[in-house]
XYZ file of C-alpha atoms in Angstrom:
421
model
C -25.899 -55.895 3.487
C -26.471 -54.469 7.052
C -27.096 -50.375 6.428
C -24.006 -49.099 3.557
C -21.844 -52.285 3.996
C -22.833 -55.305 1.875
C -21.058 -58.756 2.343
C -20.172 -61.035 -1.225
C -18.772 -63.983 -1.303
C -17.748 -66.626 -4.128
C -14.270 -64.828 -4.322
C -11.158 -62.690 -3.979
C -9.728 -59.078 -4.501
C -7.348 -57.364 -2.481
C -8.402 -53.479 -1.005
C -9.685 -50.583 -2.907
C -9.943 -52.915 -5.870
C -13.332 -52.276 -7.907
C -17.007 -54.831 -8.127
C -19.556 -53.973 -10.476
C -23.483 -54.948 -8.313
C -25.506 -56.219 -10.683
C -28.727 -54.873 -9.286
C -32.306 -56.146 -10.290
C -32.802 -55.024 -14.033
C -29.770 -55.546 -15.793
C -28.500 -52.220 -14.145
C -25.051 -51.998 -11.914
C -23.233 -50.149 -9.325
C -20.034 -49.874 -8.655
C -18.904 -50.675 -5.561
C -15.133 -50.809 -3.350
C -13.519 -53.455 -1.704
C -12.902 -51.626 1.376
C -11.967 -54.925 4.476
C -12.899 -58.359 4.778
C -13.404 -61.364 7.353
C -13.107 -65.191 6.731
C -15.265 -66.211 4.068
C -16.814 -62.429 2.697
C -15.036 -59.247 1.193
C -16.663 -55.692 2.687
C -17.848 -53.659 -0.315
C -18.999 -50.250 -0.035
C -21.022 -48.890 -2.369
C -20.560 -45.636 -5.008
C -23.646 -44.456 -5.715
C -27.111 -45.847 -4.430
C -28.771 -49.398 -3.112
C -32.238 -49.053 -5.407
C -32.629 -52.436 -6.802
C -30.376 -54.188 -4.961
C -31.170 -57.950 -3.288
C -29.901 -60.493 -2.196
C -28.246 -63.211 -4.008
C -26.989 -60.519 -6.714
C -24.329 -61.235 -8.251
C -20.874 -59.401 -7.783
C -18.646 -58.879 -11.217
C -14.646 -58.029 -10.018
C -13.431 -56.091 -11.802
C -9.879 -56.241 -10.679
C -8.709 -53.036 -10.862
C -7.856 -49.824 -8.066
C -9.941 -46.449 -8.814
C -8.278 -45.078 -11.521
C -8.807 -41.208 -12.642
C -9.059 -39.343 -15.796
C -7.125 -36.420 -16.159
C -6.332 -33.364 -18.887
C -6.808 -29.756 -20.090
C -10.390 -30.884 -20.918
C -11.063 -30.863 -17.497
C -10.577 -27.036 -17.030
C -12.901 -24.809 -16.661
C -15.300 -28.216 -16.187
C -17.622 -29.443 -13.187
C -17.459 -33.282 -12.580
C -18.450 -35.879 -9.219
C -16.399 -37.997 -7.303
C -17.087 -40.884 -9.894
C -15.898 -38.144 -12.734
C -18.687 -37.903 -14.501
C -19.702 -34.305 -16.289
C -22.166 -32.712 -14.448
C -21.991 -28.787 -15.702
C -24.779 -30.075 -19.171
C -21.852 -29.309 -21.172
C -20.867 -32.817 -22.699
C -19.103 -35.316 -21.961
C -15.061 -34.928 -21.296
C -12.520 -36.925 -22.817
C -9.453 -36.925 -21.221
C -6.020 -38.767 -22.889
C -4.231 -39.032 -19.934
C -5.135 -41.082 -16.341
C -3.730 -42.053 -13.345
C -4.634 -43.783 -9.757
C -6.367 -42.170 -7.077
C -5.142 -43.062 -4.495
C -1.355 -41.552 -5.322
C 1.542 -41.763 -3.537
C 2.768 -38.733 -1.164
C 5.495 -37.151 -2.948
C 8.842 -38.027 -1.395
C 10.261 -35.556 1.660
C 13.941 -36.045 0.096
C 12.382 -34.544 -3.693
C 10.083 -31.544 -1.947
C 11.803 -27.804 -2.644
C 11.985 -26.242 -0.296
C 8.948 -23.238 -0.620
C 10.467 -20.023 -1.251
C 8.019 -18.407 -2.894
C 5.212 -16.211 -1.951
C 1.450 -16.803 -3.842
C -0.311 -13.770 -4.639
C -3.652 -15.070 -3.728
C -5.661 -11.611 -4.793
C -6.704 -11.450 -0.151
C -4.938 -7.932 0.801
C -5.374 -8.806 4.934
C -3.388 -12.692 3.733
C -1.177 -11.202 1.791
C 0.177 -8.694 3.933
C -0.469 -10.134 7.357
C -0.480 -14.700 6.451
C 0.999 -14.550 4.033
C 1.360 -17.871 1.684
C 3.832 -19.758 0.124
C 3.285 -21.801 -3.370
C 3.934 -25.828 -1.653
C 2.118 -24.481 1.414
C -0.419 -26.639 3.695
C -3.161 -23.921 4.641
C -6.208 -24.168 7.365
C -8.760 -22.507 7.109
C -11.196 -22.765 10.193
C -14.927 -21.357 9.919
C -18.515 -21.875 11.608
C -20.469 -21.885 9.306
C -22.261 -18.494 7.589
C -19.776 -16.202 8.331
C -17.836 -16.279 4.760
C -15.321 -19.231 4.059
C -16.855 -20.090 0.251
C -16.796 -15.891 -0.115
C -12.820 -16.005 0.865
C -12.571 -19.925 -0.990
C -14.249 -17.678 -4.448
C -11.947 -14.237 -3.953
C -8.648 -16.623 -3.730
C -9.960 -19.192 -6.889
C -10.843 -15.839 -8.958
C -8.108 -13.633 -7.215
C -4.895 -16.655 -7.154
C -2.047 -15.757 -10.020
C -1.869 -20.103 -9.945
C -1.592 -21.381 -13.316
C -4.560 -24.401 -12.877
C -6.658 -24.498 -9.659
C -8.993 -27.311 -8.680
C -11.905 -26.529 -6.079
C -13.364 -30.126 -4.461
C -16.648 -29.037 -2.392
C -16.945 -32.197 -0.345
C -20.250 -32.626 1.386
C -21.701 -29.310 0.767
C -25.327 -29.092 -0.022
C -26.659 -29.009 -3.442
C -27.771 -25.501 -3.540
C -24.581 -24.653 -2.113
C -22.531 -26.490 -5.236
C -24.483 -23.451 -8.134
C -24.460 -20.852 -5.748
C -20.492 -21.501 -5.579
C -19.927 -21.978 -9.065
C -22.175 -19.849 -10.151
C -21.937 -16.647 -8.124
C -19.156 -16.919 -6.552
C -16.614 -18.521 -9.448
C -18.285 -17.297 -12.061
C -17.045 -17.040 -14.828
C -13.953 -15.232 -14.641
C -12.682 -17.789 -12.277
C -14.202 -21.590 -14.099
C -12.262 -21.011 -17.221
C -8.849 -22.232 -14.828
C -10.229 -23.599 -12.520
C -11.698 -27.828 -11.959
C -14.511 -27.993 -9.809
C -14.756 -31.926 -8.178
C -18.247 -31.867 -6.235
C -19.851 -34.136 -4.388
C -22.966 -32.905 -2.479
C -23.892 -34.440 1.043
C -26.441 -36.082 -0.249
C -23.849 -38.544 -2.120
C -23.036 -41.752 -0.416
C -20.207 -41.671 1.745
C -17.221 -43.071 -0.818
C -18.479 -40.863 -2.775
C -17.366 -38.121 -0.969
C -14.292 -39.090 -0.106
C -13.145 -40.582 -3.419
C -14.369 -36.572 -4.279
C -11.444 -35.141 -2.017
C -8.924 -37.946 -3.195
C -10.141 -37.263 -7.107
C -10.106 -33.877 -6.817
C -5.703 -34.324 -5.041
C -5.008 -36.488 -8.210
C -6.260 -34.037 -11.095
C -3.904 -31.379 -8.811
C -0.869 -33.984 -8.905
C -1.244 -34.118 -12.916
C -0.343 -30.610 -13.359
C 1.784 -29.824 -10.711
C 3.767 -32.605 -12.025
C 3.408 -30.507 -15.235
C 5.192 -28.235 -13.946
C 2.425 -25.999 -12.785
C 1.925 -23.667 -9.881
C -1.912 -25.556 -8.839
C -4.031 -24.051 -5.857
C -6.062 -26.283 -4.525
C -9.427 -25.757 -2.039
C -10.963 -28.169 -0.471
C -13.859 -27.153 1.578
C -13.936 -29.336 3.946
C -11.764 -31.098 5.093
C -14.042 -32.074 7.693
C -16.596 -33.369 5.839
C -14.375 -35.355 4.123
C -13.736 -37.103 8.072
C -17.499 -37.533 8.288
C -17.481 -39.157 5.934
C -14.585 -41.406 6.003
C -16.148 -42.435 9.706
C -19.186 -43.439 7.904
C -16.770 -46.004 5.417
C -14.898 -47.033 9.726
C -17.653 -47.127 11.542
C -20.152 -49.927 8.871
C -17.133 -52.192 8.062
C -16.578 -52.085 12.235
C -13.834 -50.144 13.423
C -14.053 -48.762 17.012
C -14.452 -44.951 17.534
C -11.840 -44.204 19.414
C -12.330 -39.947 19.492
C -15.721 -38.557 19.739
C -17.113 -40.784 17.272
C -14.393 -40.675 15.125
C -12.723 -44.301 14.296
C -8.743 -45.075 13.584
C -8.950 -44.469 10.138
C -9.848 -40.529 10.059
C -7.339 -39.955 11.468
C -4.912 -42.795 8.972
C -6.951 -40.795 6.072
C -6.400 -37.078 6.922
C -2.011 -37.323 6.438
C -2.429 -39.273 3.343
C -3.973 -37.012 1.918
C -2.878 -33.399 2.808
C 0.324 -34.640 2.518
C -0.301 -35.400 -1.605
C 0.331 -31.679 -1.641
C 3.641 -29.565 -1.333
C 6.036 -28.298 -4.101
C 7.574 -31.643 -5.912
C 10.063 -31.721 -8.731
C 8.825 -29.258 -11.222
C 5.185 -27.727 -9.715
C 4.078 -27.284 -7.317
C 0.085 -28.000 -4.990
C -0.717 -24.911 -2.975
C -3.242 -25.784 -0.618
C -5.952 -24.657 1.065
C -7.977 -26.853 3.583
C -11.712 -25.097 5.201
C -11.684 -27.585 8.897
C -15.621 -26.923 9.416
C -15.797 -25.570 13.884
C -18.956 -26.232 15.659
C -19.957 -24.389 18.865
C -16.510 -22.481 18.777
C -14.710 -25.497 19.389
C -11.441 -25.435 18.008
C -10.202 -29.165 19.779
C -12.699 -31.306 18.688
C -10.424 -34.070 16.736
C -11.191 -32.949 13.113
C -9.133 -29.858 13.822
C -6.515 -30.293 16.072
C -5.445 -33.414 14.322
C -5.368 -30.782 11.368
C -3.781 -28.042 12.687
C -0.501 -30.576 13.157
C -0.614 -31.964 9.437
C -0.895 -29.005 8.382
C 2.050 -25.032 7.725
C -0.302 -22.952 9.469
C -3.716 -21.600 10.169
C -6.500 -18.531 8.847
C -10.420 -18.644 11.766
C -12.461 -16.259 10.726
C -14.383 -15.792 13.362
C -18.068 -14.995 14.235
C -17.601 -12.227 16.095
C -15.706 -10.528 13.223
C -18.525 -11.870 11.034
C -21.152 -10.047 13.583
C -19.297 -6.708 13.735
C -19.510 -6.009 9.732
C -16.560 -7.407 8.523
C -15.645 -9.047 6.024
C -12.875 -11.290 5.471
C -14.212 -11.794 8.508
C -10.121 -13.114 9.369
C -9.334 -12.625 12.772
C -5.670 -11.734 12.578
C -4.460 -11.984 16.136
C -5.458 -16.081 15.743
C -4.423 -16.593 12.695
C -1.006 -17.897 11.359
C 1.478 -18.702 8.535
C 4.448 -21.360 9.833
C 6.192 -20.041 6.560
C 5.827 -16.324 6.634
C 9.041 -15.964 8.702
C 10.864 -17.604 5.571
C 9.320 -15.974 2.618
C 9.321 -12.816 3.331
C 11.467 -9.776 4.055
C 12.449 -9.089 7.705
C 10.545 -5.548 6.547
C 7.130 -6.678 6.346
C 7.689 -9.061 8.760
C 8.336 -6.413 11.642
C 5.030 -4.422 9.948
C 2.507 -7.406 10.314
C 3.806 -8.570 13.773
C 3.521 -4.871 15.036
C 0.374 -4.868 12.961
C -0.924 -7.839 14.556
C 0.230 -6.832 18.384
C -1.517 -4.191 18.284
C -4.408 -5.861 16.520
C -3.899 -8.200 19.632
C -3.626 -5.683 22.374
C -7.081 -3.606 21.149
C -8.892 -7.320 21.703
C -7.262 -8.275 24.691
C -8.263 -4.032 26.353
C -11.588 -3.511 23.783
C -14.378 -4.067 27.329
C -12.409 -1.769 29.405
C -12.864 0.546 26.235
C -15.504 -0.195 24.511
C -17.179 1.106 28.533
C -14.649 4.077 29.502
C -13.241 2.773 32.215
C -10.083 3.442 30.021
C -8.053 6.864 30.905
C -6.678 7.232 27.580
C -2.185 8.257 28.618
C -2.004 5.657 30.604
C -0.436 3.481 28.377
C 1.332 4.283 24.956
C 1.136 0.789 23.316
C -3.142 0.877 24.250
C -3.438 4.310 23.215
C -1.097 3.094 19.890
C -3.797 0.903 18.921
C -6.687 2.998 19.687
C -5.799 5.206 17.966
C -4.812 2.241 15.633
C -7.631 0.222 15.471
C -10.051 2.398 13.028
C -7.232 1.392 9.697
C -6.516 -2.419 10.650
C -10.471 -2.166 10.706
C -10.247 -0.907 7.274
C -6.823 -2.962 6.166
C -8.907 -6.232 6.521
C -12.076 -5.508 4.904
C -11.840 -5.889 1.302
C -15.322 -6.714 -1.356
C -15.579 -9.859 -2.298
C -15.471 -8.687 -6.323
C -11.733 -6.136 -5.834
C -8.275 -7.321 -6.320
C -4.974 -6.503 -4.146
C -2.180 -7.903 -5.176
C 1.276 -8.716 -3.518
C 3.079 -5.336 -4.006
C -0.216 -3.622 -3.800
C -0.623 -5.728 -0.407
C 2.354 -4.808 0.744
C 2.411 -0.823 0.666
C -0.890 -0.726 2.265
C 0.315 -2.352 5.227
C 3.116 0.193 5.190
C 1.332 3.177 4.579
C -0.519 1.388 7.446
C 2.097 1.068 9.988
C 3.808 4.599 9.006
C 0.748 6.606 10.938
C 0.499 4.206 13.868
C 1.545 7.216 15.902
C 0.247 7.110 19.438
C -2.427 10.687 19.720
C -2.256 13.433 22.370
C -3.326 12.287 26.065
C -6.022 14.386 26.819
C -3.611 17.715 28.523
C -0.990 17.405 27.156
C 0.797 19.317 25.289
C 0.149 19.620 21.389
């Protein structure tokens, strides 16, 4: 045993199979085979290693990970091993699926043509999501990503919502379930929680389990919304596993297995033959570095990204979406030309204002010098009002489009000082 890595000898087992380690006192810890050397198997424990001693007996289970699934999971909170942690008794599911299933055959993917109403005005109107899309939510700490995820959970028109809380502080798990989700959001949701003090294998399993549950409902024709907070912590957990088994760090401390895990996980979401999994993965941005290895890899495999800006949050605007830096790559194919033109107009005015904001704030810009800047100055307060939305306020897709039409219809340039009235 070195760190969190265990070595076992005396039997053979394939990668991904499960073993039981018998602890001092007759208990057991489940572990997974993650590698092997000439004479030994490398195991990664799923739980705490207390009670494990040299020479402990290891019992191979000869099975890979299996996830128990069913309608019974709705409204429940489970851990990465599938055990309920909400105090409402055991969960007895009637079906089971593999933990690490197969990604959707590209030729079996239905095209993304239908919009998904998430109840958030700025996303519905300016960053429209399609059913089956995979979107990244890039944010630092304390800018409201959990609140935005809670709004999407409560207000989404999806049939089933699966929430994976990976690597969160224990306090935040309860706050998300009770305060942010609330009874309304939890009623049609399944929460898989693997807090920061869980083993790295348990945290990775939490992400796989949530994805497998989403697949089960999608295969039965349901429209599923998968929210994973966060993809970065999944990558960090895999980094711990990879380094423990001897992988070399290749990019800022991340081993190669991290960059094979991310697409394997994300590609399991999307449109299938009967249902769909629309996925939103949060990506933590530390110190404003949007080009760290995980962020860069995530942008390459996702169908768009929403940037939550600390600068926008500090100005008192929530949700703190930077609409200039955010994009939904599929919006052009799922909305009509009128909405697309209006969204581009609003984003263009917002970008113009941001580019000239310093000049405007210090009074260096003279009204009438540039028509586009004049329009941007006139529109800026209305754009802020358009983006702003209370966490308990739902704005559906028709209302979002109507608000966008009203916003762009009122964006007329002001009369220059001294001009004709």
